[in-house]
Tab-separated table of C-alpha atoms and ligand atoms in Angstrom:
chain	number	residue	atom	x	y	z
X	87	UNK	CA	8.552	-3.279	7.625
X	88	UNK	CA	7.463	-1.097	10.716
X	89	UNK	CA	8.556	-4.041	13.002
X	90	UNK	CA	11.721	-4.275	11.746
X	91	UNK	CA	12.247	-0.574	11.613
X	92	UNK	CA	11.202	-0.127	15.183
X	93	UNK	CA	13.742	-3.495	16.164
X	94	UNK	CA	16.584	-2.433	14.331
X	95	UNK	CA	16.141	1.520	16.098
X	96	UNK	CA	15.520	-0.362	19.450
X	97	UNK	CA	18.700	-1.933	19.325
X	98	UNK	CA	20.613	1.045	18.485
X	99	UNK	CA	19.018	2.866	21.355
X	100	UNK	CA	20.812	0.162	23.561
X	101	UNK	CA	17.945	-1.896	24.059
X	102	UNK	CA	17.952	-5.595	22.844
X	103	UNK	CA	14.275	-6.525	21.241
X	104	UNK	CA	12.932	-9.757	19.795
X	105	UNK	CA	10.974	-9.018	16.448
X	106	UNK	CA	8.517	-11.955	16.212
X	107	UNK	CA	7.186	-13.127	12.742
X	108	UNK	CA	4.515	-14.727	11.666
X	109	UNK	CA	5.608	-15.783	8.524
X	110	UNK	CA	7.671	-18.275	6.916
X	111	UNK	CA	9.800	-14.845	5.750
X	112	UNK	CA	10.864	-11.498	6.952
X	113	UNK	CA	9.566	-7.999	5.054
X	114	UNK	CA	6.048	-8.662	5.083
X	115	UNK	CA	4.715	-6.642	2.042
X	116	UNK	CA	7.034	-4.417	1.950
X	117	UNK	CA	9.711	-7.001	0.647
X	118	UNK	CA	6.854	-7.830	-2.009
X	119	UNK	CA	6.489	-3.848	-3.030
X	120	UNK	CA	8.227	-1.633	-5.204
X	121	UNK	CA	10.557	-0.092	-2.877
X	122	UNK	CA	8.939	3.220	-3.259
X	123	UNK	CA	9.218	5.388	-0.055
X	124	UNK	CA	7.677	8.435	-0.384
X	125	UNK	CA	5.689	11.240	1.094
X	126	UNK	CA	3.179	14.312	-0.836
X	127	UNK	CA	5.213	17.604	-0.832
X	128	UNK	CA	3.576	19.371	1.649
X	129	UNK	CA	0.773	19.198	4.557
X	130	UNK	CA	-1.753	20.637	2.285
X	131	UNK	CA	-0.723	18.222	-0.241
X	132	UNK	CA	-1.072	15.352	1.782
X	133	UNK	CA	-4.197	17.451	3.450
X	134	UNK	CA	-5.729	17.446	0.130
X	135	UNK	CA	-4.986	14.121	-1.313
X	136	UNK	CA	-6.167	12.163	2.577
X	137	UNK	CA	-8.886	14.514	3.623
X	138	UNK	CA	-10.262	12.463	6.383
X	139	UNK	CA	-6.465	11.346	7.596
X	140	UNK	CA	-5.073	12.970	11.007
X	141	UNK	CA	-3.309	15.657	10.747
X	142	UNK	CA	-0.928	15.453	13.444
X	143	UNK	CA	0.266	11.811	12.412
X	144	UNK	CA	0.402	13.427	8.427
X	145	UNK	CA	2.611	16.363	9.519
X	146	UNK	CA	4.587	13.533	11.352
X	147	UNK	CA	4.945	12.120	7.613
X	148	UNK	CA	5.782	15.605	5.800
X	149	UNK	CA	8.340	16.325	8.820
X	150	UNK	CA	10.078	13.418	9.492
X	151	UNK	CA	10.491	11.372	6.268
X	152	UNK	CA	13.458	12.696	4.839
X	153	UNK	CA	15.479	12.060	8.279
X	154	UNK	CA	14.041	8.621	8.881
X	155	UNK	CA	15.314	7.592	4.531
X	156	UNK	CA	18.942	9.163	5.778
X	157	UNK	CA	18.598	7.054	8.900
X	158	UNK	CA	18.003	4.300	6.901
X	159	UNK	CA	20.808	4.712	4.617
X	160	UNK	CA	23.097	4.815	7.787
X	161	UNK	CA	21.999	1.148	8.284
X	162	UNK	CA	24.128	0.500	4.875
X	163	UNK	CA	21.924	0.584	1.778
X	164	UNK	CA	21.980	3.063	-1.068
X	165	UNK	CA	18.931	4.192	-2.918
X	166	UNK	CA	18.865	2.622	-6.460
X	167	UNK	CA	16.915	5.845	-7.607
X	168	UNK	CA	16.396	9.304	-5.448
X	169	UNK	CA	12.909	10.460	-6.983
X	170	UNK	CA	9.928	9.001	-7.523
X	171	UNK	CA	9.041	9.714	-11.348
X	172	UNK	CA	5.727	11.491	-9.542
X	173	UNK	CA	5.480	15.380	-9.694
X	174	UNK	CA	3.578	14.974	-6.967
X	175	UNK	CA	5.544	13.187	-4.136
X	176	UNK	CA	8.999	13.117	-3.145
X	177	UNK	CA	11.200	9.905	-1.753
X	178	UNK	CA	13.150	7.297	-2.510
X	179	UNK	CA	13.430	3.756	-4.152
X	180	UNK	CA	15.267	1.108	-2.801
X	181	UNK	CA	15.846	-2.536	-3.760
X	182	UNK	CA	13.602	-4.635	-1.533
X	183	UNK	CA	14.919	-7.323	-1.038
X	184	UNK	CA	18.300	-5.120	0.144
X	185	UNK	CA	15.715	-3.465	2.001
X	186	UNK	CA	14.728	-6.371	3.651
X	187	UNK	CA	18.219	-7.799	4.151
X	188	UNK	CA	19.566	-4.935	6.064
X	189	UNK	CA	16.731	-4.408	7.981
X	190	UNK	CA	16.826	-8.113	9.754
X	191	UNK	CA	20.296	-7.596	10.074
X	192	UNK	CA	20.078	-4.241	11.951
X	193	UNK	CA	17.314	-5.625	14.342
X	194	UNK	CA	19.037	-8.221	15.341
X	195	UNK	CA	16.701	-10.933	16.994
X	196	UNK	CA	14.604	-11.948	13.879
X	197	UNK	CA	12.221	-14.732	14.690
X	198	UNK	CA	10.312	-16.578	11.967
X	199	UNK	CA	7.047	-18.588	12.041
X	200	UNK	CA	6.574	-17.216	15.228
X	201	UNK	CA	3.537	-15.156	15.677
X	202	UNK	CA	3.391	-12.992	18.613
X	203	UNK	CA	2.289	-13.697	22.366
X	204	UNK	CA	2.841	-10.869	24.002
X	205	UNK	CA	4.415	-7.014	22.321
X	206	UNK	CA	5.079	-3.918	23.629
X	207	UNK	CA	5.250	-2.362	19.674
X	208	UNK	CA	2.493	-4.026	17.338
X	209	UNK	CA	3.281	-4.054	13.972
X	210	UNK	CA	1.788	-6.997	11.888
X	211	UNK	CA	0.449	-5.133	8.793
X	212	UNK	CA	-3.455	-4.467	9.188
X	213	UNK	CA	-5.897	-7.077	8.502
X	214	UNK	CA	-5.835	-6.966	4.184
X	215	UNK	CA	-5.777	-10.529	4.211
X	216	UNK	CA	-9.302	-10.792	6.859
X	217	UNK	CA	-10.670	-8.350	4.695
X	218	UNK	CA	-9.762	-9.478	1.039
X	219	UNK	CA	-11.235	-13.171	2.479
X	220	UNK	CA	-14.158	-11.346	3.742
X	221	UNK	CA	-14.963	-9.222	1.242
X	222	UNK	CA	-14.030	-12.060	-2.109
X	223	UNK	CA	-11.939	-9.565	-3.117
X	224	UNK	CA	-8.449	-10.467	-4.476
X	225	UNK	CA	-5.096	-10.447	-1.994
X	226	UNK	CA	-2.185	-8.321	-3.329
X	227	UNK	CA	0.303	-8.096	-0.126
X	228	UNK	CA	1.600	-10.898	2.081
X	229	UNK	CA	-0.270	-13.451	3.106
X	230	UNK	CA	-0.107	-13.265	6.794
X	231	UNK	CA	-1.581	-9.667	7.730
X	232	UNK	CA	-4.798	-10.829	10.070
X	233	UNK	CA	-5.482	-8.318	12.207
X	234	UNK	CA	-3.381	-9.578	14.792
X	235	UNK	CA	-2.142	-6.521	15.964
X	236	UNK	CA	-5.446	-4.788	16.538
X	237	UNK	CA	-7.169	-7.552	17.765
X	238	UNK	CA	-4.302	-7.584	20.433
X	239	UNK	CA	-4.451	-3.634	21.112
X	240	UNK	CA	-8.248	-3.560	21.188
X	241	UNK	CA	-8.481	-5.786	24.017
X	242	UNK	CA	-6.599	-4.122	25.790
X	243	UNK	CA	-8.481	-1.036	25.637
X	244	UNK	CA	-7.881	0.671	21.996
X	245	UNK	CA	-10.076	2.789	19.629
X	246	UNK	CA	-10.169	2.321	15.804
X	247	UNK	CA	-9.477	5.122	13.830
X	248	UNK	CA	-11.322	6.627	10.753
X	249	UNK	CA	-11.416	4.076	7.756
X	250	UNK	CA	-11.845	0.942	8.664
X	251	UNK	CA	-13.501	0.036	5.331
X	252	UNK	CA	-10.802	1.616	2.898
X	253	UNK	CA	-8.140	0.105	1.587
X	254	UNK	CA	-5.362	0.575	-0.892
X	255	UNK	CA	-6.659	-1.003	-4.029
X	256	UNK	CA	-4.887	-1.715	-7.322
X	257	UNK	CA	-6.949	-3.946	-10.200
X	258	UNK	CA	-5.375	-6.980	-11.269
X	259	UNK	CA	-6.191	-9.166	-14.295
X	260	UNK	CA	-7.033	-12.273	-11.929
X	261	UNK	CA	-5.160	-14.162	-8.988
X	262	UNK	CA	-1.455	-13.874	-9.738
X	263	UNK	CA	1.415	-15.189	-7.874
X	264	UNK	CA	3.152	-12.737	-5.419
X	265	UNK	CA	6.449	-12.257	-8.013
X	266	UNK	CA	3.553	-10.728	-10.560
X	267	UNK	CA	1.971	-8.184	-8.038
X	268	UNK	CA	3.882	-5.163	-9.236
X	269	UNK	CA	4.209	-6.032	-12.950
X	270	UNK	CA	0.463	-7.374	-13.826
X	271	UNK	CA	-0.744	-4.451	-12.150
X	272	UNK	CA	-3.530	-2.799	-14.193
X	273	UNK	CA	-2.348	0.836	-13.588
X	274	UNK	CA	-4.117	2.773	-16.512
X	275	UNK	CA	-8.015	3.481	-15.604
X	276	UNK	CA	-7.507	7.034	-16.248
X	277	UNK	CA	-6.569	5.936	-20.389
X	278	UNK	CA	-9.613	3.258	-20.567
X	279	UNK	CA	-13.842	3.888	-20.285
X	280	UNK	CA	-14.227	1.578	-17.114
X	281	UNK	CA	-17.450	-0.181	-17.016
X	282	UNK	CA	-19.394	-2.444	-14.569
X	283	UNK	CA	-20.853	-5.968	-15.675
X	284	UNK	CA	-23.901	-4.122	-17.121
X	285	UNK	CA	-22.077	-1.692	-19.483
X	286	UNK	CA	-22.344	1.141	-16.868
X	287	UNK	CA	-19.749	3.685	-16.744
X	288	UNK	CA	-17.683	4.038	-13.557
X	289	UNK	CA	-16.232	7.812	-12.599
X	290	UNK	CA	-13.206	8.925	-13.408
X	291	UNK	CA	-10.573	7.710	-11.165
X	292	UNK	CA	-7.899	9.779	-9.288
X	293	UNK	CA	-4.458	9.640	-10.042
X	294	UNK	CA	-3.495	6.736	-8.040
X	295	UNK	CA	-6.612	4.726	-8.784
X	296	UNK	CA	-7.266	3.174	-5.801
X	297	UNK	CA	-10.740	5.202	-5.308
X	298	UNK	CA	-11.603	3.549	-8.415
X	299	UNK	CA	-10.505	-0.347	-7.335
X	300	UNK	CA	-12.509	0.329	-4.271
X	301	UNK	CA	-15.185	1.177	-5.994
X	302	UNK	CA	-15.412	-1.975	-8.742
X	303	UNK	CA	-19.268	-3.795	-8.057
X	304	UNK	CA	-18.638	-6.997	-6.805
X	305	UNK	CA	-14.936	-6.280	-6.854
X	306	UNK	CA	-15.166	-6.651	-10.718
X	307	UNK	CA	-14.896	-4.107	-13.987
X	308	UNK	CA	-13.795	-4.161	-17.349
X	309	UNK	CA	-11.399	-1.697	-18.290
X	310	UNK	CA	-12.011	-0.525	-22.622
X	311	UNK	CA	-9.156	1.005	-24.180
X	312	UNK	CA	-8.757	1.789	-27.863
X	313	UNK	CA	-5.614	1.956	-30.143
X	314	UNK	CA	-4.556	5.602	-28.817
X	315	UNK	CA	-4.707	4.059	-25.571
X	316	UNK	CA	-2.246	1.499	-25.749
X	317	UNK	CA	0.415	3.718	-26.662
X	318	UNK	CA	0.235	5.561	-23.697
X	319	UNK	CA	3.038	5.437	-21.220
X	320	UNK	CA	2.721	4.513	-17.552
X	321	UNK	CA	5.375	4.542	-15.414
X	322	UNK	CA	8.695	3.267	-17.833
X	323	UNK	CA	6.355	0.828	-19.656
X	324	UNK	CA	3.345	1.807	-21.973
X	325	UNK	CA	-0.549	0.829	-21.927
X	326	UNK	CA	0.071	-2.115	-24.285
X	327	UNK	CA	2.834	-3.833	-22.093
X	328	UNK	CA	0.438	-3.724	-19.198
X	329	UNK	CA	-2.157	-5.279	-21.389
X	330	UNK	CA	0.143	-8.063	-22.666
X	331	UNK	CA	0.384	-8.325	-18.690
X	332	UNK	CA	-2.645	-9.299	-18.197
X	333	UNK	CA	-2.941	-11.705	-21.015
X	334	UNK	CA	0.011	-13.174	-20.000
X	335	UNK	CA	-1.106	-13.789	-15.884
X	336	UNK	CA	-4.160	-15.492	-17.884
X	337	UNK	CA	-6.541	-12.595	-17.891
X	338	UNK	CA	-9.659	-12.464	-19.571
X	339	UNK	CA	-8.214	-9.536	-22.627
X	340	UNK	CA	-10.755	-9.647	-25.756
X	341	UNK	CA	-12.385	-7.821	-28.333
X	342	UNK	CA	-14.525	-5.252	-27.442
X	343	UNK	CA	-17.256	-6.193	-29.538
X	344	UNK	CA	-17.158	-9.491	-27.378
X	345	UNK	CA	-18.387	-8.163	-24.270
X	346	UNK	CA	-22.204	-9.008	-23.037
X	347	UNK	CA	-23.723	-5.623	-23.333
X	348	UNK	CA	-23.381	-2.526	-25.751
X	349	UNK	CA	-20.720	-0.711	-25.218
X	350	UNK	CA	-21.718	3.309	-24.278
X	351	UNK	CA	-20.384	6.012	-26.408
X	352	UNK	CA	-17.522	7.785	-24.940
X	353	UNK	CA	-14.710	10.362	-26.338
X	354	UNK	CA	-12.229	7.619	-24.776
X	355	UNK	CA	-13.337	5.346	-28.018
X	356	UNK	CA	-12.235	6.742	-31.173
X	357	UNK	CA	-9.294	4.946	-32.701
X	358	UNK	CA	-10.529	1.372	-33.516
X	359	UNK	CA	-9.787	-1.557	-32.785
X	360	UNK	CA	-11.314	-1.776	-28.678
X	361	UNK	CA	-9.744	-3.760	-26.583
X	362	UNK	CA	-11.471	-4.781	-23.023
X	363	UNK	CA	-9.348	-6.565	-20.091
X	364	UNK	CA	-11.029	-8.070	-17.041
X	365	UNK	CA	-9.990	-6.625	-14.076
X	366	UNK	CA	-10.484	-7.285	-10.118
X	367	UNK	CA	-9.961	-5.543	-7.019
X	368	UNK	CA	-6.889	-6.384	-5.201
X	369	UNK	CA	-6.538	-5.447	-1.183
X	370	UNK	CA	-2.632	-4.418	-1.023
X	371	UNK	CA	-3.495	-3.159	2.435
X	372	UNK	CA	-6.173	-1.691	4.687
X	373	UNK	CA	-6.050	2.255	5.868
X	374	UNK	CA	-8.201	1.812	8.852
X	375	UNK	CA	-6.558	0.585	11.589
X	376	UNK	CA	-5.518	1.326	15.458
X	377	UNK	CA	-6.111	4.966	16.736
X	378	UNK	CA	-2.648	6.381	17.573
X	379	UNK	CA	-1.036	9.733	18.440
X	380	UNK	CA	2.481	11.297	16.744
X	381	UNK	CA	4.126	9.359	19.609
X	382	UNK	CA	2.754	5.724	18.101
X	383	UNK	CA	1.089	5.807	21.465
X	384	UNK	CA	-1.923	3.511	21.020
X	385	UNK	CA	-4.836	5.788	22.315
X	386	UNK	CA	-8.409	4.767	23.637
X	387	UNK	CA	-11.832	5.931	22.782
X	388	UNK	CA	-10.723	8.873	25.267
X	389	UNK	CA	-7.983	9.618	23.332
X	390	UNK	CA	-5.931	8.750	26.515
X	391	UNK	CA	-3.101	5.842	25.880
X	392	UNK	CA	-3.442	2.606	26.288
X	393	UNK	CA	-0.562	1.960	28.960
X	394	UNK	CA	2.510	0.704	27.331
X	395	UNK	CA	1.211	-0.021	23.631
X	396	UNK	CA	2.889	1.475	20.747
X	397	UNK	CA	1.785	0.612	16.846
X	398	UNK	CA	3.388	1.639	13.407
X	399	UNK	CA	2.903	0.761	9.862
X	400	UNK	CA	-0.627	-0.564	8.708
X	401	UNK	CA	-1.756	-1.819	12.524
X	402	UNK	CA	-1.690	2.184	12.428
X	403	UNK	CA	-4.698	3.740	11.424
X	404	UNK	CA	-6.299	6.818	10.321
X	405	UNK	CA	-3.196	8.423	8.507
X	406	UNK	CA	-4.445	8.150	4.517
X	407	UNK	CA	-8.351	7.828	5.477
X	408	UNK	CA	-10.076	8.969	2.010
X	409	UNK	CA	-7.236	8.919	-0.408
X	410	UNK	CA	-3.620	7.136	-0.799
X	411	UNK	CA	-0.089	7.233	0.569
X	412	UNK	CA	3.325	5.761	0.799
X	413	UNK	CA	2.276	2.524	3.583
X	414	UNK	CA	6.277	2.304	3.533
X	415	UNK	CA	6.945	5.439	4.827
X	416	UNK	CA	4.173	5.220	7.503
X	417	UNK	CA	5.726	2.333	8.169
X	418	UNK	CA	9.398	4.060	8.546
X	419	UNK	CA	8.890	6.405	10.385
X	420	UNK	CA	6.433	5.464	12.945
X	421	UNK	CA	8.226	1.813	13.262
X	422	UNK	CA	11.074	4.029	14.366
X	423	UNK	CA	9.048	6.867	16.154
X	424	UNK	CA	7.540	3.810	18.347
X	425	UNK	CA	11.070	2.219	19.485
X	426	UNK	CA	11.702	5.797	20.801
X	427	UNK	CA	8.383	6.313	22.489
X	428	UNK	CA	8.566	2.962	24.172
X	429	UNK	CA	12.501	3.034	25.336
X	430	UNK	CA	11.792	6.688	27.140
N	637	LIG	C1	2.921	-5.380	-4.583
N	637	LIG	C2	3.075	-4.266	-3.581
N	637	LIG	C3	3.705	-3.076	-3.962
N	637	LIG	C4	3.842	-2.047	-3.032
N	637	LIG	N1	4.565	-0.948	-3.384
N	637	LIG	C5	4.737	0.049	-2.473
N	637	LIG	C6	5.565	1.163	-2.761
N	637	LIG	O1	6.261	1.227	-3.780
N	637	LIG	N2	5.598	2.169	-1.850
N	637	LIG	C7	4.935	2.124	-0.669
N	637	LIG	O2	5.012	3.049	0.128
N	637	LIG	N3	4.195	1.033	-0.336
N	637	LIG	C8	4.094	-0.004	-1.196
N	637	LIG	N4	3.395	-1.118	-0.852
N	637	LIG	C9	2.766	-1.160	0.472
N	637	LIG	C10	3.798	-1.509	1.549
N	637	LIG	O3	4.451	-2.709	1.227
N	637	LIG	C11	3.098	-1.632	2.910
N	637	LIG	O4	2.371	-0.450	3.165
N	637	LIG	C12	4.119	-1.835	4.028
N	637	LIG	O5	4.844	-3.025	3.837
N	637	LIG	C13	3.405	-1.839	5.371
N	637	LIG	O6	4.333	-2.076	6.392
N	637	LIG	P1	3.881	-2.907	7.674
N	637	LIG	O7	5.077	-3.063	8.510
N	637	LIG	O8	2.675	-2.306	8.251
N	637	LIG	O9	3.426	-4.311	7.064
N	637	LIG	P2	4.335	-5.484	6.471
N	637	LIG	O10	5.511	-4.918	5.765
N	637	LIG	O11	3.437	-6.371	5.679
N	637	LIG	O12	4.850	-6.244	7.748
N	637	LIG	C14	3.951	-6.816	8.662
N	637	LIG	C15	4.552	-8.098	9.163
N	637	LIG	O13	3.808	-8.579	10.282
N	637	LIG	C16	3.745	-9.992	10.184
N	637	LIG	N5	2.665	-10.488	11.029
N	637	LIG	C17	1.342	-10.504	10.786
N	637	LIG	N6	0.684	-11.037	11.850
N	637	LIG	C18	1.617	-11.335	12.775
N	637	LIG	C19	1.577	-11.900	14.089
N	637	LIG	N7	0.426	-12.270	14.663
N	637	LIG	N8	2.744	-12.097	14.760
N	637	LIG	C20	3.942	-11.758	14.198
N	637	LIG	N9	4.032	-11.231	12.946
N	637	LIG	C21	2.889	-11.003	12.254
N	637	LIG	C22	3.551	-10.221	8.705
N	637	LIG	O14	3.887	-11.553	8.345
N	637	LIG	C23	4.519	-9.202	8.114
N	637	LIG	O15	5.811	-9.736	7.952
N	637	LIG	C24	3.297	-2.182	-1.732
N	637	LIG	C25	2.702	-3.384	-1.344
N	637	LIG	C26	2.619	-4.422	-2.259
N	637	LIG	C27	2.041	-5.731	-1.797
């Protein structure tokens, strides 16, 4: 997304960019996503929720969000919801693929299956892929996000930011195909006793779960739920569809009393029958990344910038270190925070 962002404000600035991409497609994960773009209500929200985060490139977040979605909107798509069914966060949901469309179309100079040589902006989506591969952990984004981008910046003189070993997690019920990442999601830890391959109990998770995915030994849990469980809603669906989710992707869902150890007491376990569903970790994207300033300035271990180097989206470290955030609108606004930086 960020590249495209920062191409299609590029070219309104007057200036007349190439976006080069990697892929056979344009949109990256973000045409792949749920079209959520949203930020935490305030600072101290976001403060709060991404302790070890910047602050400066948070408040950049907070501050400039609701501009950059109206900016957006200018480029001729409508929002197909204007909240985010969180309490917590405000923003926007738009159609991706729309998303996608209008965004090539606004930057103009789209060119597929061709990675980059040389960039001014870097913008190629943080290395989930390298790490997912590295790791044997399961790959929920696009399939092309390497590292480029920061192996590019760091040779030319970058620092890394906080992080580099976080990433946004969200448990799957095995490897799915890329239509299937948003529905066979397993988005209810905080309804089922989550245990590791021994029986163990894993903590409770935070709201948005992806402390807990990072977490999983070996990448691996089982999530128990009983009947009360099921009927619990998440999101518009309930428990039980998420379940039937899994068993349809071809996930490992049985009876409790079929699992290779004991299972613990717990208050989550009253209402019979159990119900346990196999879940792994799946990278959507890493949080660690290159170190930046509010400028998308690429900065060195000095904090000085690197001459001439901008980055935005996930190549863009630092900004949800130690909790979870909206990669879209990091990817928003500092895509088009970058264009501006580099064309004055
Ligand atoms: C299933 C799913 C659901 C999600 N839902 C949400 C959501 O609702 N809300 C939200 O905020 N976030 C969501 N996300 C996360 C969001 O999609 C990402 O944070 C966002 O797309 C990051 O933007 P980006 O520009 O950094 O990366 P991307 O959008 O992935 O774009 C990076 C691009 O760089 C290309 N590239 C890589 N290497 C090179 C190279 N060497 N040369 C040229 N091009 C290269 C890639 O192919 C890709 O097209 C979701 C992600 C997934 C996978």
């Amino acid at each position: 997304m960020a590249g495209l962002v920062a191409g299609a404000r590029a070219r309104e600035l007057g200036s007349e960019p190439s976006v080069m991409e990697k892929g056979s497609r344009a949109g990256g994960s973000m045409l792949l996503s749920s079209g959520v773009i949203w930020r935490h209500r305030t600072l101290e929200d976001f403060r709060a929720e991404c302790p070890d985060g910047d602050a400066a490139l948070q408040a950049q977040i907070v501050e400039e969000l609701d501009d950059a979605l109206d900016w957006l909107e200018s480029l001729g798509i409508d929002p197909s919801v204007r909240e985010t069914g969180n309490p917590l966060t405000v923003g926007r949901r738009y159609d991706p693929q729309e998303l996608t469309r209008v965004l090539v179309r606004a930057a103009g100079d789209v060119r597929l299956g061709q990675p980059f040589a040389d960039a001014r902006i870097v913008a190629t989506g943080g290395f989930g892929a390298r790490l997912a591969r590295e790791q044997g952990l399961l790959l929920r984004a696009a399939p092309w996000s390497e590292g480029d981008g920061i192996d590019y910046a760091l040779a030319r003189g970058a620092a890394l930011s906080a992080g580099m070993d976080e990433y946004y997690g969200r448990a799957l019920p095995g490897p799915v195909p890329e239509t299937q990442f948003v529905g066979a999601s397993q988005l209810y830890a905080r309804h089922a006793l989550v245990l590791d391959d021994d029986g163990g109990a894993l903590p409770e998770p935070a709201w948005h779960e992806s402390d807990l995915v990072q977490r999983f030994p070996d990448g691996r849990a089982w999530y128990v739920l009983d009947a009360r469980a099921l009927r619990q809603p998440v999101r518009e669906r309930m428990v039980a569809d998420l379940v039937e989710a899994a068993r349809t992707a071809g996930g490992d869902v049985r009876a409790a009393e079929e699992l290779p150890f004991e299972l613990p007491r717990s208050a989550k376990l009253v209402e019979p029958p159990f119900l346990a569903v196999r879940v792994h970790a799946g990278v959507t994207h890493t949080i660690g990344g290159l170190r930046i300033d509010e400028h998308a300035r690429v900065l060195d271990a000095e904090g000085a910038p690197v001459p001439d180097l901008f980055a935005a989206g996930v190549d863009a470290g630092g900004i949800f270190t130690g909790g979870y955030g909206s990669g879209l609108a990091a990817a928003l606004v500092f895509g088009r925070i970058a264009a501006e930086t580099a064309l004055t």
